[in-house]
Coordinates of N, CA and C in Angstrom, one line a residue:
M19 N 5.3 16.4 0.0 CA 5.5 16.7 0.8 C 3.7 18.0 0.2
D20 N 3.6 18.5 -0.4 CA 1.9 18.9 -0.6 C 1.7 18.3 0.4
T21 N 1.1 16.6 -0.2 CA -0.7 16.0 0.3 C -0.6 16.4 1.8
L22 N 0.5 16.1 2.7 CA 0.6 16.3 3.6 C 0.2 16.9 4.4
Q23 N 0.5 18.8 3.8 CA 0.4 19.9 3.6 C -1.7 20.1 3.8
V24 N -1.5 19.1 2.8 CA -3.4 19.7 2.4 C -4.3 18.7 3.4
E25 N -4.0 17.7 3.5 CA -4.8 16.6 4.9 C -4.3 17.4 5.6
W26 N -3.5 17.5 6.6 CA -2.8 18.6 7.6 C -4.0 19.7 7.9
D27 N -4.6 20.6 6.6 CA -5.0 21.9 7.0 C -6.8 20.7 7.0
K28 N -7.1 20.3 5.9 CA -8.3 19.7 6.3 C -9.1 19.4 7.7
A29 N -7.3 18.6 8.7 CA -7.6 17.8 9.8 C -7.7 18.9 10.3
T30 N -7.7 19.6 10.5 CA -7.3 20.7 11.1 C -9.0 22.1 11.4
A31 N -9.1 21.7 9.5 CA -10.1 22.3 9.4 C -11.4 21.8 10.2
E32 N -11.5 20.5 9.8 CA -12.3 19.3 10.8 C -12.7 19.1 12.2
H33 N -11.6 18.9 12.3 CA -11.9 19.1 14.4 C -10.6 19.9 15.0
G34 N -10.3 21.0 14.8 CA -9.7 21.7 15.0 C -7.6 21.0 15.8
A35 N -7.0 21.8 15.3 CA -5.1 21.6 15.5 C -5.1 20.5 17.1
Q36 N -5.6 21.7 17.7 CA -6.1 21.3 19.3 C -6.0 19.7 19.8
A37 N -7.0 18.7 19.3 CA -7.9 17.7 19.1 C -7.0 16.7 18.3
L38 N -6.7 17.6 17.3 CA -5.9 16.8 16.3 C -4.7 16.7 17.1
I39 N -4.0 17.0 17.2 CA -2.2 16.9 18.0 C -1.9 16.3 19.9
I40 N -3.6 16.3 20.6 CA -4.0 15.8 21.1 C -4.3 14.1 20.7
N41 N -4.4 14.2 19.7 CA -5.0 12.8 19.1 C -3.7 11.9 18.7
I42 N -2.8 13.1 17.8 CA -1.6 12.3 17.7 C -0.3 11.8 19.0
A43 N -0.3 12.8 19.9 CA 0.6 12.6 21.2 C -0.5 10.9 21.8
L44 N -1.9 10.8 22.1 CA -1.8 10.0 22.8 C -2.6 8.5 21.8
S45 N -1.8 8.8 21.2 CA -1.8 7.6 19.9 C 0.1 6.9 19.8
G46 N 0.7 8.3 20.1 CA 2.6 7.9 20.1 C 2.3 7.7 21.4
F47 N 1.7 7.9 22.4 CA 1.3 7.1 24.1 C 1.6 5.8 24.1
F48 N 0.1 6.0 23.2 CA -0.5 4.0 23.8 C 0.7 3.1 23.0
F49 N 0.4 3.7 21.9 CA 1.3 2.7 20.8 C 2.8 2.1 21.6
Y50 N 3.3 3.6 22.9 CA 5.1 3.3 23.6 C 4.4 2.1 24.2
I51 N 3.4 2.2 24.3 CA 2.8 1.7 26.5 C 2.6 -0.2 25.7
Y52 N 2.4 0.4 24.6 CA 2.0 -1.6 24.0 C 3.0 -2.1 23.8
N53 N 4.4 -1.9 22.3 CA 5.4 -1.7 23.1 C 6.0 -2.0 24.3
E54 N 6.3 -2.2 25.2 CA 7.0 -2.3 26.8 C 5.9 -3.2 26.9
F55 N 4.5 -3.4 26.9 CA 3.6 -4.9 27.2 C 4.5 -5.8 26.3
A56 N 4.9 -5.5 24.9 CA 5.2 -6.1 24.4 C 6.2 -7.2 24.8
F57 N 6.6 -6.6 24.9 CA 8.5 -6.8 24.9 C 8.9 -7.2 26.1
A58 N 7.8 -7.1 27.6 CA 8.3 -7.8 28.9 C 7.3 -8.5 28.3
F59 N 6.1 -9.1 27.3 CA 5.8 -10.7 27.6 C 6.6 -11.3 27.0
T60 N 7.3 -10.4 25.7 CA 8.1 -11.7 25.4 C 9.3 -12.2 25.8
A61 N 9.8 -11.1 26.8 CA 10.5 -11.9 27.3 C 10.3 -13.1 28.5
N62 N 8.7 -13.3 28.6 CA 9.2 -14.1 30.2 C 8.4 -14.7 29.2
V63 N 7.8 -15.3 27.8 CA 7.1 -17.2 27.8 C 8.6 -17.3 26.4
G64 N 8.7 -16.1 25.9 CA 9.5 -16.7 24.6 C 9.0 -16.6 23.7
A65 N 9.9 -15.5 22.4 CA 9.5 -14.9 21.1 C 8.9 -16.2 20.2
V66 N 9.7 -17.6 20.4 CA 8.5 -18.1 19.1 C 7.0 -18.5 19.9
T67 N 6.7 -18.0 21.4 CA 5.5 -18.7 21.9 C 4.7 -17.0 21.7
S68 N 5.6 -15.8 22.2 CA 4.4 -14.8 21.3 C 4.5 -14.5 20.0
S69 N 5.2 -14.4 19.3 CA 5.0 -14.8 18.2 C 3.5 -15.7 17.3
V70 N 3.7 -17.0 17.8 CA 2.7 -17.7 17.8 C 0.9 -16.7 18.6
L71 N 1.4 -17.0 19.4 CA 0.1 -16.0 19.8 C -0.6 -14.7 19.3
N72 N 0.4 -14.3 18.6 CA 0.3 -13.1 18.0 C -0.3 -13.1 17.1
T73 N 0.4 -13.9 15.9 CA -0.3 -14.5 14.5 C -2.5 -15.1 15.3
A74 N -2.4 -16.1 15.8 CA -3.1 -16.3 16.4 C -4.7 -14.4 16.8
K75 N -3.9 -14.0 18.0 CA -3.9 -13.1 17.6 C -5.1 -11.8 16.3
R76 N -4.1 -12.2 15.9 CA -4.5 -11.2 14.1 C -5.9 -11.6 13.2
V77 N -5.8 -13.3 13.5 CA -7.2 -14.5 13.2 C -8.3 -13.7 13.9
I78 N -7.8 -14.1 14.9 CA -8.8 -13.7 16.2 C -10.2 -12.4 15.5
I79 N -8.3 -11.2 15.4 CA -9.3 -9.7 15.7 C -10.1 -10.1 13.7
I80 N -9.3 -11.0 12.9 CA -10.5 -10.8 11.1 C -11.7 -11.4 11.4
V81 N -11.7 -12.4 12.3 CA -12.5 -13.6 12.2 C -13.9 -12.9 13.3
V82 N -14.0 -12.0 13.9 CA -14.5 -11.8 14.9 C -15.1 -10.0 14.0
S83 N -14.3 -9.3 13.6 CA -14.4 -8.3 13.2 C -15.2 -8.8 12.2
S84 N -14.9 -9.5 11.6 CA -15.9 -10.2 10.2 C -17.5 -10.4 10.9
I85 N -17.4 -11.0 11.9 CA -19.0 -11.8 12.2 C -19.1 -10.3 13.0
V86 N -18.7 -9.2 14.0 CA -19.5 -8.3 14.3 C -20.2 -7.3 13.1
F87 N -19.3 -7.1 11.9 CA -19.4 -6.1 11.1 C -20.4 -6.7 10.5
V88 N -20.9 -8.0 10.0 CA -21.9 -9.0 9.4 C -20.7 -8.6 7.9
E89 N -19.4 -9.3 7.5 CA -19.1 -8.8 6.1 C -18.5 -10.1 6.1
P90 N -18.9 -11.1 4.8 CA -18.3 -12.0 4.6 C -17.1 -12.2 3.9
M91 N -16.5 -13.9 4.4 CA -14.8 -13.5 4.1 C -14.5 -14.4 2.9
E92 N -13.9 -13.7 2.4 CA -13.3 -14.4 0.9 C -12.7 -16.1 1.2
R93 N -12.5 -16.6 0.0 CA -12.1 -17.8 0.7 C -11.6 -18.1 0.9
N94 N -9.6 -17.0 0.5 CA -8.3 -16.8 0.7 C -8.3 -16.7 2.2
T95 N -8.8 -15.6 2.5 CA -9.0 -15.4 3.7 C -10.0 -16.8 4.9
V96 N -10.4 -17.3 4.3 CA -10.8 -18.1 5.5 C -9.8 -19.8 5.5
I97 N -9.5 -19.7 4.3 CA -8.4 -20.6 3.8 C -6.9 -19.8 5.6
G98 N -6.8 -19.2 5.1 CA -5.1 -18.4 5.8 C -6.0 -18.9 7.3
S99 N -7.1 -18.6 7.0 CA -6.7 -18.2 9.1 C -6.6 -19.6 9.4
A100 N -7.8 -20.9 8.8 CA -7.4 -21.6 8.8 C -6.4 -22.5 9.2
I101 N -5.5 -22.5 7.7 CA -4.5 -22.6 8.1 C -3.6 -21.8 9.8
A102 N -3.4 -20.5 10.3 CA -3.2 -20.0 11.3 C -3.3 -20.8 12.4
I103 N -5.1 -20.7 12.4 CA -5.5 -21.8 13.7 C -5.0 -22.7 14.0
G104 N -4.8 -23.8 13.0 CA -4.8 -25.1 12.9 C -3.0 -25.0 12.8
G105 N -1.7 -24.5 12.6 CA -0.7 -24.6 13.4 C -0.3 -23.8 14.5
T106 N -1.4 -22.6 14.9 CA -1.2 -22.1 16.8 C -1.5 -23.9 17.6
F107 N -2.8 -23.9 17.1 CA -3.5 -25.8 18.0 C -2.1 -26.8 17.6
A108 N -1.6 -26.7 16.6 CA -0.2 -27.6 16.6 C 1.0 -27.6 17.2
Y109 N 0.8 -26.1 17.8 CA 2.3 -25.5 17.7 C 2.1 -26.1 19.6
S110 N 1.2 -25.2 20.1 CA 0.0 -25.9 21.3 C 0.9 -27.1 21.7
L111 N -0.1 -27.9 20.9 CA 0.5 -29.1 21.1 C 1.6 -29.8 21.3
A112 N 2.2 -29.5 20.6 CA 4.0 -29.4 20.3 C 4.5 -29.3 21.2
S113 N 4.1 -28.7 21.9 CA 4.9 -27.7 23.0 C 4.3 -28.7 24.3
K114 N 3.8 -29.0 25.2 CA 3.3 -29.8 25.7 C 4.0 -31.3 25.4
V115 N 4.6 -31.4 24.7 CA 5.2 -33.4 25.0 C 6.3 -32.8 25.6
K116 N 6.6 -33.8 26.2 CA 8.0 -34.1 26.4 C 9.4 -34.2 25.5
P117 N 10.6 -33.2 25.9 CA 10.9 -34.4 24.9 C 12.1 -35.0 25.4
A118 N 12.3 -35.8 24.1 CA 12.9 -37.5 24.5 C 13.9 -37.1 25.6
A119 N 14.2 -38.4 26.4 CA 15.4 -38.3 27.2 C 17.1 -38.8 26.3
K120 N 17.6 -38.1 26.4 CA 18.9 -38.3 25.1 C 19.8 -39.1 26.3
K121 N 19.9 -40.0 25.1 CA 21.6 -41.4 25.3 C 22.4 -40.9 26.0
K122 N 22.8 -41.5 27.1 CA 24.8 -41.5 26.9 C 25.3 -41.8 26.4
K123 N 26.4 -41.0 26.1 CA 27.4 -42.6 25.4 C 28.2 -43.2 26.4
A124 N 28.0 -44.6 25.8 CA 29.1 -45.3 26.1 C 30.7 -45.2 27.1

């Protein structure tokens, strides 16, 4: 618990208590709004689609960040990103295929 107080004191000394409290409150508010949108989106498209798109979003963020900040991607990052992109692509193809008609029992 001492560490929290020390860090709080450092942050308030550098930025001021009011700015810090406003930042914390806004972070909480925007996280709440993000969750509201995520639940609404999941309700409209389904849990599996939402999960697949969330994975794709994370990969896109990793790749774009690597490009923007000119950071080389390690081998494992490239392999993981390729697997995630391939899985998202396979899911999109599979979700477009219409299920076969069920045979009626005689």
